[in-house]
mmCIF file of C-alpha atoms in Angstrom:
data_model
loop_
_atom_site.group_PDB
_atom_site.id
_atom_site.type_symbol
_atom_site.label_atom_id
_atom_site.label_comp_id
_atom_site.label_asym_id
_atom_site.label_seq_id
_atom_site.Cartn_x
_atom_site.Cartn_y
_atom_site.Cartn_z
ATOM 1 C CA UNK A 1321 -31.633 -31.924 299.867
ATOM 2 C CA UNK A 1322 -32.679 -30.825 303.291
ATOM 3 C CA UNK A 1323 -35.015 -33.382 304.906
ATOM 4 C CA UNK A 1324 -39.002 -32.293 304.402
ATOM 5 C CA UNK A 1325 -40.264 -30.917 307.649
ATOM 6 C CA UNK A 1326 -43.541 -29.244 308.385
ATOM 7 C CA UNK A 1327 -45.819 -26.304 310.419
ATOM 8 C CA UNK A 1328 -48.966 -26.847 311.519
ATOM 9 C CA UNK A 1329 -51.263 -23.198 311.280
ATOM 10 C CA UNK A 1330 -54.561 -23.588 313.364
ATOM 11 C CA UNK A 1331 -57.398 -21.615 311.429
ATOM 12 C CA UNK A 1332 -60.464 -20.085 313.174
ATOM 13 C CA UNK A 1333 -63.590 -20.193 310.588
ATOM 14 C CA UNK A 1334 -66.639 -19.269 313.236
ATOM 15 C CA UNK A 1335 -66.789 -16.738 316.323
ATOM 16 C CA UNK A 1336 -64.648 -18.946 318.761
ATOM 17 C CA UNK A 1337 -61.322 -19.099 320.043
ATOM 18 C CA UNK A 1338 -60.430 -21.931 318.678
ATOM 19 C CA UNK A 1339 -57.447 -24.694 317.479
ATOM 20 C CA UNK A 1340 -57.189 -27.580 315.008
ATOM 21 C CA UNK A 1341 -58.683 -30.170 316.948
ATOM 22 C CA UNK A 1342 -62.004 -28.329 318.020
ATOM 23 C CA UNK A 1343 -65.849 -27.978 315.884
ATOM 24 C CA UNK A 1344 -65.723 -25.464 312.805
ATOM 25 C CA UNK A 1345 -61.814 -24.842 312.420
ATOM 26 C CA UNK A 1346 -59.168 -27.169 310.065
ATOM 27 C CA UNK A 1347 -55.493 -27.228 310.020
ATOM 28 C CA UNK A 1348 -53.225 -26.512 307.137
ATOM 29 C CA UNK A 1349 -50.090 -28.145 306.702
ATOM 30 C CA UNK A 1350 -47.298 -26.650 304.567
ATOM 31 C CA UNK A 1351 -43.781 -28.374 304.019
ATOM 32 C CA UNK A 1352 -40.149 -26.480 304.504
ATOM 33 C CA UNK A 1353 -36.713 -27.398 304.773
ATOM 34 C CA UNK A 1354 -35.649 -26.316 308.751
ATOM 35 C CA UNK A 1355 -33.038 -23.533 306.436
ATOM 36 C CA UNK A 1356 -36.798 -22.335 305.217
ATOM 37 C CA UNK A 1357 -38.084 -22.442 308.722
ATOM 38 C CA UNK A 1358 -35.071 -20.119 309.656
ATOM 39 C CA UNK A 1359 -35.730 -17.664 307.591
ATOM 40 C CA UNK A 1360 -39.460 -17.789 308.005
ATOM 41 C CA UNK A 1361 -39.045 -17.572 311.678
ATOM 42 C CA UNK A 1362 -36.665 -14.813 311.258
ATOM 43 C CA UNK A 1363 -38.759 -12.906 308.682
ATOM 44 C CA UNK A 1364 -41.061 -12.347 311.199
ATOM 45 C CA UNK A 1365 -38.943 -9.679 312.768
ATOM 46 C CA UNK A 1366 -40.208 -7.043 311.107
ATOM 47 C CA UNK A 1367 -39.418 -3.306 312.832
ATOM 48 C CA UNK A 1368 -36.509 -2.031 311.146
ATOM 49 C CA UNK A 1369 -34.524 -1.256 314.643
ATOM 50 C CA UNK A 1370 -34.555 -4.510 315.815
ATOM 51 C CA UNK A 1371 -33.784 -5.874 312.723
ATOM 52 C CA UNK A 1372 -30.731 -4.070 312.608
ATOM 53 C CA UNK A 1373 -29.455 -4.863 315.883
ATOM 54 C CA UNK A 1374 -30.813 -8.122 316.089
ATOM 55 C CA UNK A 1375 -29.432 -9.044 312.426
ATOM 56 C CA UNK A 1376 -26.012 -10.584 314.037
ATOM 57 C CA UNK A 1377 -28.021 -12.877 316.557
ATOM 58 C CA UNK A 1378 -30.639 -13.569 313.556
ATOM 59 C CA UNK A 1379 -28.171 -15.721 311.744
ATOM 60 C CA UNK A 1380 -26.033 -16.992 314.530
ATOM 61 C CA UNK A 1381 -25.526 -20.850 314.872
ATOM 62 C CA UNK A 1382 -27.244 -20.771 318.580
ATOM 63 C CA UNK A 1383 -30.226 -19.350 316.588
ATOM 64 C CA UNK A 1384 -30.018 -21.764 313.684
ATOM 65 C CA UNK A 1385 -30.146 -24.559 316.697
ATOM 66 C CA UNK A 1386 -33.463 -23.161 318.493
ATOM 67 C CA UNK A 1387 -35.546 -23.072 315.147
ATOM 68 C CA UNK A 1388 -34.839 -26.227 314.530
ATOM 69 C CA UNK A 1389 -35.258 -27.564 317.936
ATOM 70 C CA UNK A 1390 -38.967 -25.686 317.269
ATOM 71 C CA UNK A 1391 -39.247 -27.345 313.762
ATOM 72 C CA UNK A 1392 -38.295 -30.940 314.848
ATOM 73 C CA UNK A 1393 -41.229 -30.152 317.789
ATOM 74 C CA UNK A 1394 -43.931 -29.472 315.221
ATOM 75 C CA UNK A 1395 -42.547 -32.049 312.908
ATOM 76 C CA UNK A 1396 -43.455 -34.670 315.974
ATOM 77 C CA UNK A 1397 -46.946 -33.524 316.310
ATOM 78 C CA UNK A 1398 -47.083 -30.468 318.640
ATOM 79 C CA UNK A 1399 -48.860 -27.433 318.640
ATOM 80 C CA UNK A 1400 -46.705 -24.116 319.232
ATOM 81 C CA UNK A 1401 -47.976 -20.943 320.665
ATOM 82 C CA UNK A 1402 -48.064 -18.126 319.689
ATOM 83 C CA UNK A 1403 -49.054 -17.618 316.000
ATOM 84 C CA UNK A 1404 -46.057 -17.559 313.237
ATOM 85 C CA UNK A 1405 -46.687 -13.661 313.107
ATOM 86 C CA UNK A 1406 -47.012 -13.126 316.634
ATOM 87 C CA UNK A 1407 -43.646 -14.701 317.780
ATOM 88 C CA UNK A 1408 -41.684 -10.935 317.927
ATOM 89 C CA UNK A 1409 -45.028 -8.940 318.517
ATOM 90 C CA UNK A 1410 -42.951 -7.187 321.803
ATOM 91 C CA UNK A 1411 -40.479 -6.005 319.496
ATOM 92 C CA UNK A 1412 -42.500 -5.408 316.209
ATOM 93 C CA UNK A 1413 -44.916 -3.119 318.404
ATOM 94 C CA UNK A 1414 -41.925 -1.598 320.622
ATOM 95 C CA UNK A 1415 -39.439 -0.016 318.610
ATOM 96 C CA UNK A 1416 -35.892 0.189 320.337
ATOM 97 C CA UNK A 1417 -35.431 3.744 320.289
ATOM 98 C CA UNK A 1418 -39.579 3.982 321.553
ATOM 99 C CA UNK A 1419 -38.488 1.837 325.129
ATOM 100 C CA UNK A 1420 -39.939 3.477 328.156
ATOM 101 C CA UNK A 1421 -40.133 0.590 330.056
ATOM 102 C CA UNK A 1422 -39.449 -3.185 330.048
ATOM 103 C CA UNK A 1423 -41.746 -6.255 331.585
ATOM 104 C CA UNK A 1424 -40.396 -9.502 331.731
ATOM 105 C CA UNK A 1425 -42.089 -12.513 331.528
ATOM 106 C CA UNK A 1426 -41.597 -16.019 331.387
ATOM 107 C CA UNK A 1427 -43.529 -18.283 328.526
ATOM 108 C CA UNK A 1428 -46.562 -17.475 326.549
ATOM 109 C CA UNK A 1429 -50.225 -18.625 327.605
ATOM 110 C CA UNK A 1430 -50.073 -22.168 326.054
ATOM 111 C CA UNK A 1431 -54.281 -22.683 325.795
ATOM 112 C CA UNK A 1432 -55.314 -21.849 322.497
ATOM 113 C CA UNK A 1433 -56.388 -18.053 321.664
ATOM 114 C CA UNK A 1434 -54.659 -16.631 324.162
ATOM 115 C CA UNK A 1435 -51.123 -15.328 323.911
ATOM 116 C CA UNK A 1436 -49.817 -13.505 321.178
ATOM 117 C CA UNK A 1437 -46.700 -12.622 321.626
ATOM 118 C CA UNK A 1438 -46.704 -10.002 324.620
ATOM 119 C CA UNK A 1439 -46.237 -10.581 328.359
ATOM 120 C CA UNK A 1440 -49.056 -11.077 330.857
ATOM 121 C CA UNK A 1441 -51.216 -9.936 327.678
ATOM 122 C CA UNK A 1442 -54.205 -12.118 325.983
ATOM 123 C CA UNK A 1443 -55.886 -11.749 322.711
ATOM 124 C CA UNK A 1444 -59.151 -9.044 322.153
ATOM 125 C CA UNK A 1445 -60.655 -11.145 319.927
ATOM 126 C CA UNK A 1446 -59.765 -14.695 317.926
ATOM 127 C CA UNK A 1447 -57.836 -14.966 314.660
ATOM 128 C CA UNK A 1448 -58.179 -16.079 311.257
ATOM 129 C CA UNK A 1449 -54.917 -17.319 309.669
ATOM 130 C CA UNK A 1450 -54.438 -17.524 305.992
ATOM 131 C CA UNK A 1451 -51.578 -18.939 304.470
ATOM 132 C CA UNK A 1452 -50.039 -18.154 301.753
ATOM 133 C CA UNK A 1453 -48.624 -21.428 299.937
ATOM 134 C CA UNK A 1454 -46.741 -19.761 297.133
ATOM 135 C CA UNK A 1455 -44.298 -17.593 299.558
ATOM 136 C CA UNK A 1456 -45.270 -20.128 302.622
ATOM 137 C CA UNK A 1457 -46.163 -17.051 304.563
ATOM 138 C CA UNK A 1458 -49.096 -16.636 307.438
ATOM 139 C CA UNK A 1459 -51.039 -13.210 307.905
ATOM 140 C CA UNK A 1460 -53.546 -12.924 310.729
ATOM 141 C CA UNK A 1461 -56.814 -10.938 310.943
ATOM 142 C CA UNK A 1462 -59.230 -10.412 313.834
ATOM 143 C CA UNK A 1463 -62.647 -12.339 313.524
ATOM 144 C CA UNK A 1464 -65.316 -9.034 313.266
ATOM 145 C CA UNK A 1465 -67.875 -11.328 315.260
ATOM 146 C CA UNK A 1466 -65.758 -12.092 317.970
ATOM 147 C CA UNK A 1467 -66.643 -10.421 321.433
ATOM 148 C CA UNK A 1468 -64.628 -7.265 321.633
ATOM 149 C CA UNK A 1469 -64.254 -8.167 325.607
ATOM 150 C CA UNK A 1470 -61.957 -11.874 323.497
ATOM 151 C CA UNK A 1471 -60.406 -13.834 326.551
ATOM 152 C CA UNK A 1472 -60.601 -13.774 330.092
ATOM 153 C CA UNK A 1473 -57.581 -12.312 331.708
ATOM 154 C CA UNK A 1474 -55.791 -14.577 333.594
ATOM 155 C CA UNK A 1475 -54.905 -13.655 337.386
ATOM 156 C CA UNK A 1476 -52.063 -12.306 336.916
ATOM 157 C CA UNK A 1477 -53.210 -10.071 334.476
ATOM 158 C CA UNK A 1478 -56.503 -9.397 336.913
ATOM 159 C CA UNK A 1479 -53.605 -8.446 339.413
ATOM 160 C CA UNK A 1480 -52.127 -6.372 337.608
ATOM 161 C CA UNK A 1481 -54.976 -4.318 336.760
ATOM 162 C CA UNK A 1482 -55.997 -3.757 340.472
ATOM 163 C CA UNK A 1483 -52.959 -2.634 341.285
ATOM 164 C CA UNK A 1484 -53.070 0.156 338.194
ATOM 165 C CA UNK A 1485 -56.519 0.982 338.592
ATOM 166 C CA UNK A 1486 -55.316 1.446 342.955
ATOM 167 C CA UNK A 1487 -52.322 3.225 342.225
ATOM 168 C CA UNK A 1488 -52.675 5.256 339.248
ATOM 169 C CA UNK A 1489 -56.402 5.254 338.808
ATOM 170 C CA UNK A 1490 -56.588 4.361 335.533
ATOM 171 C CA UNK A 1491 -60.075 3.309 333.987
ATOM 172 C CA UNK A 1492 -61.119 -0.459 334.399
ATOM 173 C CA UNK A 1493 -60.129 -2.173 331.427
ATOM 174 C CA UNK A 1494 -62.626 -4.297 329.227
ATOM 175 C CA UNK A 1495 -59.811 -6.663 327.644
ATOM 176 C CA UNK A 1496 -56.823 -8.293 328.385
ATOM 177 C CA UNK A 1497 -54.652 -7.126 325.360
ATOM 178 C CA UNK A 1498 -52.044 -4.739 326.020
ATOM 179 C CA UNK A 1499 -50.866 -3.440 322.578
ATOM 180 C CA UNK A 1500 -51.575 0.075 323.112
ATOM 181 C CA UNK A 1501 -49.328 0.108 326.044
ATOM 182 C CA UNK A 1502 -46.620 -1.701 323.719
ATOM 183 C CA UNK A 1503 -47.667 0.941 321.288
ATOM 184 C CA UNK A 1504 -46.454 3.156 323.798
ATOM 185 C CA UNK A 1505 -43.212 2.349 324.998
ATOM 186 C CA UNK A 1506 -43.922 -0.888 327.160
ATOM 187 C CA UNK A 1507 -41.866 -3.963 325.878
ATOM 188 C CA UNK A 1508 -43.403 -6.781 327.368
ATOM 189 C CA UNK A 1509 -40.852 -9.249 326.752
ATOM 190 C CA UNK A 1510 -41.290 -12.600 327.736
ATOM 191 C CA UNK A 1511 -37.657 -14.885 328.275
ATOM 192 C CA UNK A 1512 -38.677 -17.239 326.474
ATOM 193 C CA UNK A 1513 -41.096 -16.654 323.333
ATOM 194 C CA UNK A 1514 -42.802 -20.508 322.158
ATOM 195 C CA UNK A 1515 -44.617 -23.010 324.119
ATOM 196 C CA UNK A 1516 -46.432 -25.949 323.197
ATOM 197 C CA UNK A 1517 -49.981 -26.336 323.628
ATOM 198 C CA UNK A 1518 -50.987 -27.562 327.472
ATOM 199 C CA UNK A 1519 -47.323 -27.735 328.311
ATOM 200 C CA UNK A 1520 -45.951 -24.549 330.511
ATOM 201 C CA UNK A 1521 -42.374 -23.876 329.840
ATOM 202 C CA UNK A 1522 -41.844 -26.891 327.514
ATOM 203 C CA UNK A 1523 -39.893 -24.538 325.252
ATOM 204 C CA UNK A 1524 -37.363 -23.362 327.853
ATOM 205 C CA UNK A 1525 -33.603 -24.207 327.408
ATOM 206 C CA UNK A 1526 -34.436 -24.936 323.544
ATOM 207 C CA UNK A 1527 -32.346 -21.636 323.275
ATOM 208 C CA UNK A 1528 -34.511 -18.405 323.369
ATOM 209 C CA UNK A 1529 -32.940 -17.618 326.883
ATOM 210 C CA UNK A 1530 -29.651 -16.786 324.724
ATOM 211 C CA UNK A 1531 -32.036 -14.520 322.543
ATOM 212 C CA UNK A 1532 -34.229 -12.386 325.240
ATOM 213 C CA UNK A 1533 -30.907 -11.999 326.788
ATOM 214 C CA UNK A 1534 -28.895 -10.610 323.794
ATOM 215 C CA UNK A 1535 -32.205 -8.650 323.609
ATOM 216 C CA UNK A 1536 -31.989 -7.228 327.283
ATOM 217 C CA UNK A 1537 -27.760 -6.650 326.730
ATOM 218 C CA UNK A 1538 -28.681 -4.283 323.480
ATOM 219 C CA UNK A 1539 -31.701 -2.535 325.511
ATOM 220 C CA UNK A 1540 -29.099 -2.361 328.291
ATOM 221 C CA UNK A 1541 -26.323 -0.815 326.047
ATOM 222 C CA UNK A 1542 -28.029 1.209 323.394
ATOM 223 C CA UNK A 1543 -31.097 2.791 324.569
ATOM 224 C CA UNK A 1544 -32.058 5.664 326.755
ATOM 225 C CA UNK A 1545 -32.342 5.320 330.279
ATOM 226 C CA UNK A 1546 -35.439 3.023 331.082
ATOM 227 C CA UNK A 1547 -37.414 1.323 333.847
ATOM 228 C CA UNK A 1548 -36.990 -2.507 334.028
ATOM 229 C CA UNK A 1549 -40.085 -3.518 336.048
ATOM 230 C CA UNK A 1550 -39.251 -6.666 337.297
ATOM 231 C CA UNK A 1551 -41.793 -9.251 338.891
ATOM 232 C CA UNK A 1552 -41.038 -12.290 340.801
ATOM 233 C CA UNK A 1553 -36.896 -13.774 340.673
ATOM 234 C CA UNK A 1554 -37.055 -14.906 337.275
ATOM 235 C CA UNK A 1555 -37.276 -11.633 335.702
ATOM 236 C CA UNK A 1556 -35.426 -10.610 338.759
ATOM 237 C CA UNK A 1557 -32.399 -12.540 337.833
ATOM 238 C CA UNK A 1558 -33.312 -12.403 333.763
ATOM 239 C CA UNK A 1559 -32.243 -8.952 334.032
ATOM 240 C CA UNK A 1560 -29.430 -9.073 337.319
ATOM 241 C CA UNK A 1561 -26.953 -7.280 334.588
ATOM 242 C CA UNK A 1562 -28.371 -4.381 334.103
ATOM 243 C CA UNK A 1563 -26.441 -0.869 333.941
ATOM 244 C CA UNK A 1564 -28.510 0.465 337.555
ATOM 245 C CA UNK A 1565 -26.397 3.601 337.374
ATOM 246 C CA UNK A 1566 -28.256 4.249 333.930
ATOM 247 C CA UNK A 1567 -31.371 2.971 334.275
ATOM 248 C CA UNK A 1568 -34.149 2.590 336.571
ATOM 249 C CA UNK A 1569 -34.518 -0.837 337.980
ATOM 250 C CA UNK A 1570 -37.808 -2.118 340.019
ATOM 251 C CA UNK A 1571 -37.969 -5.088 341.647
ATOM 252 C CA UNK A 1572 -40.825 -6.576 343.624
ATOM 253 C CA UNK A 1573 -43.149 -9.624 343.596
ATOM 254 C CA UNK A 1574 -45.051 -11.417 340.320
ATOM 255 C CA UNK A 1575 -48.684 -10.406 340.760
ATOM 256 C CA UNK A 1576 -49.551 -14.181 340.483
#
């Protein structure tokens, strides 16, 4: 038998942005086997394109590796960002035939309420997890008394506003979420898609380099021509394969 492991799901009960630790929110704990935290993981992946080119990766042994390098994190204590559901939320909301254009980023926001699974973009308004103990499954709905402004954006974020509102005039936005331009052909990918809480890039070379780059190499080799907008050498280099002779490619400065 598989040794007993467990995730921790931070539940918001009030109007706050908040995590397990803080006034007016708990934390359930369910148990799995890391083989049940695979598949978990993995069921998150829910758009049927990805899926399907993804599938191969999905069950690969570098994959198996990185969710239990995750799992054997939780198991010690930690906190992981984002939510369960949110870990794929750039491809879930991006279909691959749907790409227009591709941000990369580095690591989610690692304070809690704020990333949820898309680049540079922060939550509208806090969440209310409910588990599901019989299928060990986590949904997620917005809290209806939560400030439709929900967090600050960061300065990056602030950054890149200024720079949209300057160059293409568009309206001043009220949030920081960017679904609706994921919902439009944006895949705001970050390289490398957990964190744990407080701790910037303390899930990097666990393995989801290997993934956001098989990722990039499908994007790269199946889709339409797209624009890779790439901030800062990170993304610069995350991406340094490209096809340029297909697609657009972008490089300039992260609006830190």
């Amino acid at each position: 038998m598989l040794p007993s492991q467990r995730y921790q799901y931070n539940i918001s009960i009030d109007d706050s942005v908040v995590d397990g630790t803080a006034p007016g929110s708990k934390t359930v704990t369910t148990r799995t086997s890391n083989q049940s935290f695979h598949k978990l993981l993995s069921r998150q992946l829910k758009d049927q394109s990805w899926q399907d080119a993804l599938s191969p990766y999905l069950e690969s042994e570098a994959f198996q590796s990185l969710t239990h390098e995750i799992q054997s994190d939780i198991d010690g204590g930690a906190t992981v960002y984002p939510p369960l559901e949110d870990v794929f939320a750039a491809l879930n909301l991006c279909s691959l035939n749907d790409i227009k254009v591709v941000i990369v980023g580095q690591d989610p926001y690692h304070q809690p309420g704020q990333g949820h699974g898309l680049a540079f973009s922060v939550q509208k308004a806090s969440k209310i997890v409910y588990i599901d103990l019989k299928y060990r499954m986590m949904s997620l709905t917005s809290s209806p008394r939560r400030s439709k402004k929900g967090v600050t954006p960061p300065p990056s974020l602030k950054n890149i506003f200024k720079e949209a509102i300057k160059d293409v005039g568009i309206q001043p936005p009220q949030h920081g979420n960017l679904e609706s331009w994921a919902r439009q052909g944006v895949l705001l990918l970050n390289t490398v898609l957990t964190v744990r809480r407080g701790e910037a890039n303390s899930h990097a070379k666990l393995g989801w380099e290997g993934f956001t780059d098989f990722v990039i190499q499908i994007i790269n080799d199946q889709a339409e021509p797209v624009v890779f907008l790439l901030w800062g050498s990170p993304a610069a280099k995350k991406a340094s394969h490209v096809d340029e002779g297909k697609h657009v490619v972008i490089r300039t400065s992260h609006p830190r």
